[in-house]
mmCIF file of C-alpha atoms in Angstrom:
data_model
loop_
_atom_site.group_PDB
_atom_site.id
_atom_site.type_symbol
_atom_site.label_atom_id
_atom_site.label_comp_id
_atom_site.label_asym_id
_atom_site.label_seq_id
_atom_site.Cartn_x
_atom_site.Cartn_y
_atom_site.Cartn_z
ATOM 1 C CA MET A 1 -23.469 12.711 0.310
ATOM 2 C CA LYS A 2 -24.496 13.254 -3.319
ATOM 3 C CA LYS A 3 -21.521 15.507 -3.989
ATOM 4 C CA TYR A 4 -19.149 12.800 -2.742
ATOM 5 C CA ILE A 5 -20.856 10.186 -4.917
ATOM 6 C CA ARG A 6 -20.516 12.475 -7.949
ATOM 7 C CA LEU A 7 -16.885 13.095 -7.058
ATOM 8 C CA PHE A 8 -16.188 9.356 -6.803
ATOM 9 C CA THR A 9 -18.031 8.678 -10.081
ATOM 10 C CA SER A 10 -15.998 11.349 -11.831
ATOM 11 C CA HIS A 11 -12.685 9.906 -10.646
ATOM 12 C CA PHE A 12 -13.825 6.375 -11.476
ATOM 13 C CA SER A 13 -14.627 7.425 -15.062
ATOM 14 C CA VAL A 14 -11.155 8.938 -15.394
ATOM 15 C CA ALA A 15 -9.583 5.764 -13.973
ATOM 16 C CA LEU A 16 -11.343 3.675 -16.633
ATOM 17 C CA GLU A 17 -9.565 5.694 -19.322
ATOM 18 C CA TYR A 18 -6.203 4.533 -17.969
ATOM 19 C CA ARG A 19 -6.908 0.804 -17.913
ATOM 20 C CA SER A 20 -4.057 0.247 -20.366
ATOM 21 C CA ASN A 21 -1.674 1.139 -17.530
ATOM 22 C CA LEU A 22 -2.626 -2.189 -15.973
ATOM 23 C CA ILE A 23 -0.655 -4.010 -18.670
ATOM 24 C CA GLY A 24 2.484 -2.174 -17.595
ATOM 25 C CA ILE A 25 1.770 -3.016 -13.966
ATOM 26 C CA PHE A 26 1.377 -6.712 -14.873
ATOM 27 C CA VAL A 27 4.701 -6.690 -16.701
ATOM 28 C CA LEU A 28 6.499 -5.020 -13.785
ATOM 29 C CA GLU A 29 4.992 -7.421 -11.257
ATOM 30 C CA PHE A 30 5.907 -10.422 -13.424
ATOM 31 C CA ILE A 31 9.511 -9.209 -13.675
ATOM 32 C CA SER A 32 9.618 -8.585 -9.924
ATOM 33 C CA ILE A 33 8.259 -12.054 -9.077
ATOM 34 C CA SER A 34 10.617 -13.703 -11.561
ATOM 35 C CA SER A 35 13.595 -11.899 -10.048
ATOM 36 C CA MET A 36 12.624 -12.972 -6.538
ATOM 37 C CA ILE A 37 12.141 -16.592 -7.616
ATOM 38 C CA ILE A 38 15.584 -16.651 -9.254
ATOM 39 C CA LEU A 39 17.154 -15.100 -6.155
ATOM 40 C CA TRP A 40 15.571 -17.475 -3.651
ATOM 41 C CA THR A 41 16.147 -20.488 -5.876
ATOM 42 C CA ALA A 42 19.856 -19.773 -5.475
ATOM 43 C CA VAL A 43 19.428 -19.375 -1.698
ATOM 44 C CA TYR A 44 17.594 -22.705 -1.307
ATOM 45 C CA ARG A 45 20.189 -24.667 -3.270
ATOM 46 C CA THR A 46 22.265 -25.014 -0.126
ATOM 47 C CA GLN A 47 19.433 -25.459 2.398
ATOM 48 C CA HIS A 48 15.902 -26.828 2.509
ATOM 49 C CA ASP A 49 14.456 -24.480 5.088
ATOM 50 C CA VAL A 50 14.891 -20.767 5.888
ATOM 51 C CA ALA A 51 13.224 -19.404 9.036
ATOM 52 C CA GLY A 52 10.510 -22.054 8.799
ATOM 53 C CA TYR A 53 9.825 -21.469 5.088
ATOM 54 C CA SER A 54 10.320 -24.289 2.614
ATOM 55 C CA PHE A 55 11.243 -23.418 -0.966
ATOM 56 C CA TYR A 56 7.647 -23.705 -2.186
ATOM 57 C CA GLN A 57 6.309 -21.665 0.746
ATOM 58 C CA ALA A 58 8.771 -18.895 -0.054
ATOM 59 C CA ILE A 59 7.713 -18.909 -3.718
ATOM 60 C CA ILE A 60 4.015 -18.764 -2.766
ATOM 61 C CA TYR A 61 4.816 -15.856 -0.457
ATOM 62 C CA PHE A 62 6.266 -13.845 -3.359
ATOM 63 C CA VAL A 63 3.370 -14.815 -5.641
ATOM 64 C CA LEU A 64 0.906 -13.451 -3.062
ATOM 65 C CA ILE A 65 2.834 -10.197 -2.525
ATOM 66 C CA PRO A 66 1.591 -8.438 -5.714
ATOM 67 C CA MET A 67 -1.986 -9.635 -5.036
ATOM 68 C CA VAL A 68 -1.903 -7.990 -1.632
ATOM 69 C CA GLY A 69 -0.181 -4.973 -3.138
ATOM 70 C CA PHE A 70 -3.083 -4.376 -5.507
ATOM 71 C CA ILE A 71 -5.169 -3.699 -2.391
ATOM 72 C CA THR A 72 -2.669 -1.917 -0.159
ATOM 73 C CA GLN A 73 -0.732 0.193 -2.677
ATOM 74 C CA VAL A 74 -1.454 3.923 -2.857
ATOM 75 C CA ASP A 75 0.415 6.358 -5.085
ATOM 76 C CA ILE A 76 -1.085 9.831 -4.835
ATOM 77 C CA SER A 77 1.790 11.795 -3.325
ATOM 78 C CA GLU A 78 3.448 12.673 -6.643
ATOM 79 C CA LYS A 79 0.268 14.056 -8.214
ATOM 80 C CA LEU A 80 -0.866 15.938 -5.105
ATOM 81 C CA SER A 81 2.573 17.396 -4.466
ATOM 82 C CA LYS A 82 2.716 18.628 -8.066
ATOM 83 C CA GLU A 83 -0.635 20.381 -7.618
ATOM 84 C CA ILE A 84 0.682 22.061 -4.475
ATOM 85 C CA ARG A 85 3.883 23.222 -6.210
ATOM 86 C CA THR A 86 2.147 24.504 -9.356
ATOM 87 C CA GLY A 87 -0.630 26.304 -7.481
ATOM 88 C CA THR A 88 -3.525 24.294 -8.962
ATOM 89 C CA PHE A 89 -4.058 23.114 -5.399
ATOM 90 C CA SER A 90 -5.854 26.456 -4.855
ATOM 91 C CA ASN A 91 -8.837 25.095 -6.798
ATOM 92 C CA TYR A 92 -9.576 22.670 -3.946
ATOM 93 C CA LEU A 93 -9.896 25.566 -1.513
ATOM 94 C CA LEU A 94 -12.827 26.914 -3.540
ATOM 95 C CA LYS A 95 -14.743 23.644 -3.856
ATOM 96 C CA PRO A 96 -17.481 22.368 -1.488
ATOM 97 C CA TYR A 97 -15.322 19.440 -0.357
ATOM 98 C CA THR A 98 -11.943 19.211 1.298
ATOM 99 C CA PHE A 99 -8.627 18.439 -0.348
ATOM 100 C CA TRP A 100 -8.395 15.290 1.750
ATOM 101 C CA THR A 101 -11.806 14.078 0.568
ATOM 102 C CA ALA A 102 -10.986 14.678 -3.091
ATOM 103 C CA ALA A 103 -7.678 12.829 -2.726
ATOM 104 C CA PHE A 104 -9.320 9.862 -1.000
ATOM 105 C CA MET A 105 -12.112 9.600 -3.592
ATOM 106 C CA GLU A 106 -9.519 9.605 -6.356
ATOM 107 C CA ALA A 107 -7.433 6.909 -4.642
ATOM 108 C CA LEU A 108 -10.534 4.802 -3.911
ATOM 109 C CA ALA A 109 -11.837 5.102 -7.489
ATOM 110 C CA MET A 110 -8.510 3.992 -8.949
ATOM 111 C CA LYS A 111 -8.276 1.155 -6.441
ATOM 112 C CA ILE A 112 -11.747 -0.213 -7.208
ATOM 113 C CA ASN A 113 -11.078 0.080 -10.937
ATOM 114 C CA TYR A 114 -7.861 -1.925 -10.632
ATOM 115 C CA LEU A 115 -9.470 -4.528 -8.378
ATOM 116 C CA ILE A 116 -12.334 -5.081 -10.813
ATOM 117 C CA LEU A 117 -9.820 -5.791 -13.559
ATOM 118 C CA ILE A 118 -7.332 -7.811 -11.510
ATOM 119 C CA SER A 119 -9.750 -9.894 -9.406
ATOM 120 C CA PRO A 120 -10.447 -12.577 -12.078
ATOM 121 C CA VAL A 121 -6.703 -13.142 -12.536
ATOM 122 C CA ALA A 122 -6.052 -13.222 -8.784
ATOM 123 C CA ILE A 123 -8.905 -15.665 -8.175
ATOM 124 C CA ALA A 124 -7.678 -17.924 -10.982
ATOM 125 C CA VAL A 125 -4.150 -17.973 -9.538
ATOM 126 C CA MET A 126 -5.455 -18.728 -6.033
ATOM 127 C CA ILE A 127 -7.628 -21.598 -7.321
ATOM 128 C CA PHE A 128 -4.667 -23.031 -9.233
ATOM 129 C CA LEU A 129 -2.404 -22.909 -6.176
ATOM 130 C CA VAL A 130 -5.054 -24.558 -3.983
ATOM 131 C CA MET A 131 -5.865 -27.297 -6.507
ATOM 132 C CA LYS A 132 -2.173 -28.095 -6.972
ATOM 133 C CA GLY A 133 -1.729 -28.339 -3.211
ATOM 134 C CA TYR A 134 0.781 -25.497 -3.011
ATOM 135 C CA LEU A 135 -1.527 -23.333 -0.882
ATOM 136 C CA PHE A 136 -3.742 -24.494 1.977
ATOM 137 C CA LEU A 137 -6.391 -21.788 2.122
ATOM 138 C CA THR A 138 -8.898 -21.379 4.955
ATOM 139 C CA PRO A 139 -11.898 -18.996 5.017
ATOM 140 C CA HIS A 140 -10.598 -17.418 8.238
ATOM 141 C CA GLY A 141 -7.122 -16.844 6.815
ATOM 142 C CA LEU A 142 -8.485 -15.381 3.582
ATOM 143 C CA LEU A 143 -10.976 -13.053 5.302
ATOM 144 C CA ALA A 144 -8.393 -11.956 7.896
ATOM 145 C CA GLY A 145 -5.867 -11.213 5.147
ATOM 146 C CA LEU A 146 -8.436 -9.203 3.177
ATOM 147 C CA LEU A 147 -9.494 -7.261 6.291
ATOM 148 C CA ILE A 148 -5.911 -6.342 7.178
ATOM 149 C CA ALA A 149 -5.156 -5.435 3.550
ATOM 150 C CA CYS A 150 -8.198 -3.115 3.322
ATOM 151 C CA PHE A 151 -7.231 -1.452 6.598
ATOM 152 C CA ALA A 152 -3.680 -1.137 5.277
ATOM 153 C CA PHE A 153 -5.002 0.696 2.214
ATOM 154 C CA LEU A 154 -6.439 3.385 4.506
ATOM 155 C CA LEU A 155 -3.190 3.532 6.466
ATOM 156 C CA HIS A 156 -1.150 3.815 3.279
ATOM 157 C CA PHE A 157 -3.419 6.609 2.017
ATOM 158 C CA VAL A 158 -2.745 8.703 5.127
ATOM 159 C CA LEU A 159 0.990 7.978 4.834
ATOM 160 C CA ASP A 160 1.060 9.055 1.185
ATOM 161 C CA LEU A 161 -0.975 12.153 2.012
ATOM 162 C CA LEU A 162 1.625 13.067 4.631
ATOM 163 C CA ILE A 163 4.363 12.651 2.020
ATOM 164 C CA ALA A 164 2.432 14.919 -0.365
ATOM 165 C CA CYS A 165 2.273 17.630 2.320
ATOM 166 C CA TRP A 166 6.067 17.914 2.194
ATOM 167 C CA ALA A 167 5.586 19.702 -1.131
ATOM 168 C CA PHE A 168 4.749 22.813 0.898
ATOM 169 C CA TRP A 169 8.443 22.974 1.857
ATOM 170 C CA THR A 170 10.329 21.074 -0.862
ATOM 171 C CA ASP A 171 10.459 21.156 -4.658
ATOM 172 C CA SER A 172 10.008 17.397 -4.944
ATOM 173 C CA VAL A 173 8.797 14.514 -2.778
ATOM 174 C CA TRP A 174 10.719 11.947 -4.822
ATOM 175 C CA ALA A 175 13.236 11.379 -2.022
ATOM 176 C CA PHE A 176 10.474 10.627 0.476
ATOM 177 C CA LYS A 177 8.812 8.224 -1.953
ATOM 178 C CA HIS A 178 12.143 6.471 -2.430
ATOM 179 C CA ILE A 179 12.583 6.157 1.335
ATOM 180 C CA LYS A 180 9.061 4.711 1.556
ATOM 181 C CA ILE A 181 9.910 2.033 -1.012
ATOM 182 C CA ILE A 182 13.082 1.111 0.889
ATOM 183 C CA LEU A 183 11.129 0.835 4.153
ATOM 184 C CA PHE A 184 8.478 -1.316 2.481
ATOM 185 C CA SER A 185 11.183 -3.589 1.075
ATOM 186 C CA THR A 186 13.142 -4.023 4.319
ATOM 187 C CA LEU A 187 10.508 -3.576 7.047
ATOM 188 C CA GLY A 188 7.292 -4.335 5.192
ATOM 189 C CA GLY A 189 7.994 -7.797 3.814
ATOM 190 C CA LEU A 190 8.097 -6.710 0.174
ATOM 191 C CA SER A 191 11.545 -8.186 -0.539
ATOM 192 C CA PHE A 192 11.526 -11.009 2.019
ATOM 193 C CA PRO A 193 9.350 -12.343 4.874
ATOM 194 C CA LEU A 194 10.050 -10.602 8.166
ATOM 195 C CA ASP A 195 10.631 -14.051 9.690
ATOM 196 C CA PHE A 196 13.983 -13.980 7.899
ATOM 197 C CA ILE A 197 15.298 -11.222 10.179
ATOM 198 C CA SER A 198 15.815 -11.339 13.931
ATOM 199 C CA GLY A 199 17.343 -9.372 16.781
ATOM 200 C CA GLN A 200 16.720 -5.667 17.225
ATOM 201 C CA PHE A 201 16.080 -5.119 13.526
ATOM 202 C CA GLY A 202 13.404 -7.812 13.551
ATOM 203 C CA ALA A 203 11.837 -6.363 16.693
ATOM 204 C CA LEU A 204 11.754 -2.926 15.050
ATOM 205 C CA ALA A 205 10.030 -4.357 11.966
ATOM 206 C CA HIS A 206 7.262 -5.822 14.130
ATOM 207 C CA ILE A 207 6.669 -2.480 15.866
ATOM 208 C CA LEU A 208 6.535 -0.131 12.888
ATOM 209 C CA PRO A 209 3.431 -0.038 10.640
ATOM 210 C CA PHE A 210 5.170 -1.053 7.397
ATOM 211 C CA GLN A 211 4.634 -4.768 8.101
ATOM 212 C CA TYR A 212 0.889 -4.348 7.521
ATOM 213 C CA PHE A 213 1.266 -3.377 3.875
ATOM 214 C CA TYR A 214 2.578 -6.766 2.740
ATOM 215 C CA TYR A 215 3.889 -9.184 5.345
ATOM 216 C CA VAL A 216 0.933 -9.401 7.737
ATOM 217 C CA PRO A 217 -1.843 -9.901 5.126
ATOM 218 C CA VAL A 218 0.194 -12.588 3.365
ATOM 219 C CA SER A 219 0.933 -14.283 6.713
ATOM 220 C CA TYR A 220 -2.785 -14.649 7.391
ATOM 221 C CA VAL A 221 -3.452 -16.098 3.942
ATOM 222 C CA LEU A 222 -0.588 -18.573 4.413
ATOM 223 C CA GLY A 223 -1.918 -19.534 7.849
ATOM 224 C CA ARG A 224 1.217 -18.397 9.670
ATOM 225 C CA SER A 225 -0.857 -15.872 11.646
ATOM 226 C CA THR A 226 -4.104 -17.216 13.073
ATOM 227 C CA GLY A 227 -6.805 -16.474 15.601
ATOM 228 C CA MET A 228 -9.392 -13.732 15.919
ATOM 229 C CA GLY A 229 -7.481 -12.333 18.892
ATOM 230 C CA GLN A 230 -4.421 -11.707 16.718
ATOM 231 C CA VAL A 231 -6.591 -10.034 14.071
ATOM 232 C CA MET A 232 -8.021 -7.664 16.693
ATOM 233 C CA VAL A 233 -4.532 -6.858 17.995
ATOM 234 C CA ASP A 234 -3.295 -6.066 14.486
ATOM 235 C CA CYS A 235 -6.350 -3.902 13.752
ATOM 236 C CA MET A 236 -5.878 -1.937 16.985
ATOM 237 C CA ARG A 237 -2.203 -1.388 16.246
ATOM 238 C CA MET A 238 -3.039 -0.170 12.759
ATOM 239 C CA ALA A 239 -5.704 2.134 14.159
ATOM 240 C CA LEU A 240 -3.153 3.584 16.576
ATOM 241 C CA TRP A 241 -0.654 4.219 13.791
ATOM 242 C CA MET A 242 -3.393 5.768 11.670
ATOM 243 C CA VAL A 243 -4.232 8.203 14.474
ATOM 244 C CA VAL A 244 -0.543 9.131 14.755
ATOM 245 C CA LEU A 245 -0.247 9.725 10.992
ATOM 246 C CA ILE A 246 -3.499 11.717 10.871
ATOM 247 C CA ILE A 247 -2.243 13.990 13.656
ATOM 248 C CA LEU A 248 1.024 14.515 11.759
ATOM 249 C CA CYS A 249 -0.974 15.239 8.587
ATOM 250 C CA MET A 250 -3.094 17.812 10.396
ATOM 251 C CA PHE A 251 -0.011 19.635 11.704
ATOM 252 C CA ALA A 252 1.707 19.478 8.295
ATOM 253 C CA TRP A 253 -1.486 20.702 6.629
ATOM 254 C CA LYS A 254 -1.904 23.613 9.033
ATOM 255 C CA TRP A 255 1.715 24.788 8.780
ATOM 256 C CA GLY A 256 1.816 24.117 5.048
ATOM 257 C CA LEU A 257 -1.250 26.271 4.352
ATOM 258 C CA LYS A 258 0.351 29.171 6.230
ATOM 259 C CA LYS A 259 3.444 28.887 4.045
ATOM 260 C CA TYR A 260 1.283 28.447 0.937
ATOM 261 C CA ASP A 261 -0.718 31.618 1.716
ATOM 262 C CA ALA A 262 2.474 33.513 2.517
ATOM 263 C CA TYR A 263 3.611 33.054 -1.076
ATOM 264 C CA GLY A 264 0.347 34.539 -2.298
ATOM 265 C CA HIS A 265 -1.144 31.427 -3.929
#
C-alpha cells in the first residue's frame, strides 16, 4: 500500500506544477458555454419549449456540463500511447507496480488537483443559481449526480486506457480520441440533452455508456432523473459496461505485449 501512496503523492506533486493549465481550461470552457448559449438562444427565439426544456433550463444544463466534466473527464491516452510508441513504456515492466496502476494513480492525482482548485468556483456558481431561483437543488439529486459522475470517471479511465492500447498497432491514437469526442457530443449529452433526440438514435444513446459522462449526472442535479431505484439501475449498467471494457483492455493488453516484445522493446 505504501508504494501506491508514494506513487500517488509523486503524481500529485507533478500535477501541482501544471496548475497554470487550469486557466486555459477555464477559457476553453467559457468559450464553449458561450457558444452553446448563443446557439440555443437562436433556437428558442421561435419556441418556448424544446423536449420539455425551457430556455433557462437549457442554459443551466450547459452551465452544469463543464462542472460534471471536471469530474468525469480523463485524458491519459495520448501520453500513454506515446510511451508505448517510444519504448519508455518498458520502464513500467521493471517497476513493482503495474502499468494500469501507475496510469490510474496519475489520472487520480490530476483529477484531485483540478477538483481542489475548481471546487470553490463550482460551489459559488451553484449557490448563485440556487439563490436566483434558476436551479432547484435537492440533496438527493446532488448526491446522486456526484455518485454517477465519480463512477463515470472510473468508466472513462478504462475507456481511455483501451484507446491507449491501440498504440501497440498504430502510430497515433488521435483518430480514436476524435471519435470519442464525437460520441460524447452526440450520444453523451455534451452538445445537447439526450431528450432532444428520439427514435432509434435516441434509444441507442440510452443503451450505450456515453450518456453517463455528461447527460445522466446533470439530469440528476436538475431533478429530471429521480429515485434511488434509478440510481441503482444506472450504477449496475455502468458496472456492466466497465466489465466489458476491462475485458477488452485485458485482451488488447495481452495481444499488444506480444507485438511489443516481438519488436524487441
